[in-house]
Amino acid sequence: MSRIGKVPVPLFDGIKTVFKDDILTVNGPNGALSQKIDGDITLEISDKEIVVKRRDDSRRARSMHGLMRTLINNMVTGVKDGFTRKLDIVGVGYRADVQGNVLNLNLGFSHPIKYNLPQGIKAQVEKQTSIILQGADKQLLGQVAAEIRAFRKPEPYKGKGIIYAGEHIRRKAGKAVAK
């Protein structure tokens, strides 16, 4: 039995679930999320919790058990509290700002970069060098953060670029001066 899969997913007040045609929809204060549930997995939904069970002990069913439980838990957490990802911009003249649903980035290129945020993701910019991304869908939030970081990955010599908050960049020594 999967250690993660056997733990029930708690449902909080204000969260409603609908399970129809192998698609689980979770509604809450931060929006609605849907997920297709694998055919090897069954759900027992009550007012207080969702119990994830597998149909048999096949290898595929065992591998999907913990995954489906984690995806459902992320959906419930997302519509209840939401998720946050913070990016820091390091470099002289590098900055960002938000105008509506567009993130404007100046990252040392000859042109500014305009990134359209997908629906469900909000961005805030603090002091032009810190971007805070918020959203209910954890997977989409991580994908958006990775796409923004890919515009200027941190380089190992000076450490300039876009980094996740708390990320440590391994630095390399520069060229040695010959004597």
Short mmCIF file of C-alpha atoms in Angstrom, two decimals:
data_model
loop_
_atom_site.label_atom_id
_atom_site.label_comp_id
_atom_site.label_asym_id
_atom_site.label_seq_id
_atom_site.Cartn_x
_atom_site.Cartn_y
_atom_site.Cartn_z
CA MET A 1 0.00 0.00 0.00
CA SER A 2 1.32 3.41 -0.92
CA ARG A 3 2.21 5.46 2.15
CA ILE A 4 1.15 8.66 0.43
CA GLY A 5 -1.87 7.18 -1.35
CA LYS A 6 -3.54 5.77 1.74
CA VAL A 7 -3.75 9.15 3.53
CA PRO A 8 -7.15 10.76 2.91
CA VAL A 9 -7.32 14.26 1.39
CA PRO A 10 -9.16 16.57 3.82
CA LEU A 11 -11.87 18.85 2.41
CA PHE A 12 -12.33 22.21 4.12
CA ASP A 13 -15.38 24.47 4.39
CA GLY A 14 -16.22 26.21 1.12
CA ILE A 15 -14.66 23.52 -1.09
CA LYS A 16 -16.99 21.55 -3.33
CA THR A 17 -16.08 18.54 -5.44
CA VAL A 18 -17.77 16.99 -8.47
CA PHE A 19 -16.65 13.62 -9.86
CA LYS A 20 -18.21 12.80 -13.23
CA ASP A 21 -16.90 10.83 -16.25
CA ASP A 22 -13.47 10.23 -14.65
CA ILE A 23 -12.93 14.00 -14.19
CA LEU A 24 -12.67 15.47 -10.70
CA THR A 25 -13.53 19.16 -10.41
CA VAL A 26 -12.70 21.05 -7.22
CA ASN A 27 -14.28 24.48 -6.59
CA GLY A 28 -13.14 26.87 -3.88
CA PRO A 29 -12.51 30.51 -3.02
CA ASN A 30 -9.52 30.76 -5.43
CA GLY A 31 -11.27 29.23 -8.44
CA ALA A 32 -11.93 25.81 -9.93
CA LEU A 33 -9.51 23.11 -11.03
CA SER A 34 -10.13 19.87 -12.94
CA GLN A 35 -8.11 16.68 -13.23
CA LYS A 36 -8.71 13.47 -15.18
CA ILE A 37 -8.51 10.54 -12.78
CA ASP A 38 -6.76 7.40 -14.05
CA GLY A 39 -8.93 4.36 -14.72
CA ASP A 40 -7.00 2.23 -12.21
CA ILE A 41 -7.99 4.60 -9.38
CA THR A 42 -11.33 4.95 -7.60
CA LEU A 43 -12.43 7.80 -5.35
CA GLU A 44 -14.64 7.74 -2.28
CA ILE A 45 -15.87 11.29 -1.69
CA SER A 46 -17.56 12.35 1.53
CA ASP A 47 -18.27 15.77 3.03
CA LYS A 48 -15.00 15.86 4.97
CA GLU A 49 -12.48 13.95 2.86
CA ILE A 50 -11.56 12.17 -0.37
CA VAL A 51 -10.16 8.65 -0.10
CA VAL A 52 -8.09 7.47 -3.07
CA LYS A 53 -8.09 3.71 -3.69
CA ARG A 54 -6.75 1.52 -6.45
CA ARG A 55 -8.80 -1.11 -8.29
CA ASP A 56 -6.16 -3.87 -8.09
CA ASP A 57 -2.52 -4.42 -7.21
CA SER A 58 -1.10 -4.14 -10.73
CA ARG A 59 2.15 -2.28 -11.18
CA ARG A 60 0.43 0.62 -12.97
CA ALA A 61 -2.28 0.97 -10.33
CA ARG A 62 0.33 1.04 -7.56
CA SER A 63 2.36 3.70 -9.38
CA MET A 64 -0.71 5.90 -10.00
CA HIS A 65 -2.06 5.61 -6.44
CA GLY A 66 0.27 8.09 -4.73
CA LEU A 67 0.42 10.35 -7.80
CA MET A 68 -3.36 10.80 -8.01
CA ARG A 69 -3.61 11.45 -4.28
CA THR A 70 -0.91 14.13 -4.49
CA LEU A 71 -2.52 15.78 -7.52
CA ILE A 72 -5.90 15.87 -5.75
CA ASN A 73 -4.29 17.29 -2.59
CA ASN A 74 -2.58 20.00 -4.66
CA MET A 75 -5.92 20.89 -6.25
CA VAL A 76 -7.62 21.21 -2.84
CA THR A 77 -4.73 23.26 -1.42
CA GLY A 78 -4.69 25.46 -4.53
CA VAL A 79 -8.37 26.38 -4.46
CA LYS A 80 -8.23 26.91 -0.68
CA ASP A 81 -4.98 28.85 -0.15
CA GLY A 82 -3.23 29.08 -3.52
CA PHE A 83 0.46 28.71 -4.26
CA THR A 84 3.23 31.31 -4.45
CA ARG A 85 6.55 31.32 -6.29
CA LYS A 86 9.12 34.11 -5.88
CA LEU A 87 11.78 35.03 -8.45
CA ASP A 88 14.66 37.44 -7.86
CA ILE A 89 16.38 39.40 -10.62
CA VAL A 90 20.13 39.88 -10.14
CA GLY A 91 22.11 42.23 -12.39
CA VAL A 92 22.75 45.92 -12.96
CA GLY A 93 19.93 47.42 -15.02
CA TYR A 94 17.82 44.25 -14.90
CA ARG A 95 14.26 45.01 -13.82
CA ALA A 96 10.63 44.02 -14.21
CA ASP A 97 7.18 45.54 -13.98
CA VAL A 98 3.60 44.39 -14.49
CA GLN A 99 0.99 46.12 -16.63
CA GLY A 100 -2.31 44.29 -16.36
CA ASN A 101 -1.69 40.75 -17.55
CA VAL A 102 1.72 41.43 -19.15
CA LEU A 103 5.06 41.09 -17.38
CA ASN A 104 7.68 43.46 -18.84
CA LEU A 105 11.30 42.37 -18.34
CA ASN A 106 14.49 44.33 -19.07
CA LEU A 107 17.28 41.77 -18.88
CA GLY A 108 20.19 43.36 -20.74
CA PHE A 109 19.01 42.47 -24.23
CA SER A 110 18.58 45.07 -26.98
CA HIS A 111 14.81 44.86 -26.50
CA PRO A 112 12.44 44.47 -23.54
CA ILE A 113 10.69 41.12 -23.13
CA LYS A 114 6.90 41.10 -22.82
CA TYR A 115 5.54 37.91 -21.24
CA ASN A 116 1.77 37.36 -21.29
CA LEU A 117 0.69 35.67 -18.08
CA PRO A 118 -1.74 32.77 -18.56
CA GLN A 119 -5.21 32.90 -17.07
CA GLY A 120 -5.16 32.00 -13.37
CA ILE A 121 -1.66 33.37 -12.68
CA LYS A 122 -1.13 36.78 -11.07
CA ALA A 123 2.18 38.61 -10.75
CA GLN A 124 3.37 41.33 -8.39
CA VAL A 125 6.65 43.17 -8.67
CA GLU A 126 8.37 44.45 -5.56
CA LYS A 127 11.17 47.02 -5.93
CA GLN A 128 11.67 46.11 -9.63
CA THR A 129 13.94 43.14 -8.84
CA SER A 130 11.54 40.74 -7.18
CA ILE A 131 8.62 38.97 -8.91
CA ILE A 132 5.95 37.17 -6.89
CA LEU A 133 3.77 34.76 -8.88
CA GLN A 134 0.50 33.48 -7.40
CA GLY A 135 -2.03 30.95 -8.62
CA ALA A 136 -4.23 28.01 -7.70
CA ASP A 137 -2.70 25.51 -10.16
CA LYS A 138 0.68 24.38 -8.80
CA GLN A 139 1.77 22.80 -12.07
CA LEU A 140 0.93 25.88 -14.17
CA LEU A 141 2.62 28.16 -11.63
CA GLY A 142 5.85 26.14 -11.78
CA GLN A 143 5.76 26.13 -15.58
CA VAL A 144 5.31 29.93 -15.73
CA ALA A 145 8.15 30.44 -13.23
CA ALA A 146 10.43 28.17 -15.29
CA GLU A 147 9.57 30.01 -18.54
CA ILE A 148 10.33 33.40 -16.95
CA ARG A 149 13.60 32.08 -15.51
CA ALA A 150 14.58 30.71 -18.94
CA PHE A 151 14.70 34.25 -20.39
CA ARG A 152 17.96 34.86 -18.49
CA LYS A 153 19.26 31.87 -16.56
CA PRO A 154 21.79 32.72 -13.84
CA GLU A 155 25.35 32.50 -15.06
CA PRO A 156 28.09 31.04 -12.83
CA TYR A 157 30.71 33.79 -13.06
CA LYS A 158 28.88 36.88 -11.81
CA GLY A 159 25.60 35.27 -10.78
CA LYS A 160 23.50 37.57 -13.00
CA GLY A 161 20.10 36.41 -14.17
CA ILE A 162 16.72 35.35 -12.80
CA ILE A 163 16.86 33.01 -9.81
CA TYR A 164 14.27 31.37 -7.59
CA ALA A 165 14.16 32.88 -4.10
CA GLY A 166 16.48 30.88 -1.87
CA GLU A 167 18.29 29.26 -4.80
CA HIS A 168 22.06 29.06 -4.48
CA ILE A 169 24.11 29.53 -7.64
CA ARG A 170 27.46 27.73 -7.69
CA ARG A 171 30.06 30.26 -8.65
CA LYS A 172 33.13 29.59 -10.78
CA ALA A 173 36.46 31.36 -10.59
CA GLY A 174 37.24 33.64 -13.51
CA LYS A 175 40.38 33.61 -15.59
CA ALA A 176 43.58 33.71 -13.60
CA VAL A 177 45.99 36.53 -14.31
CA ALA A 178 49.33 35.27 -15.70
CA LYS A 179 52.50 36.55 -14.03
#
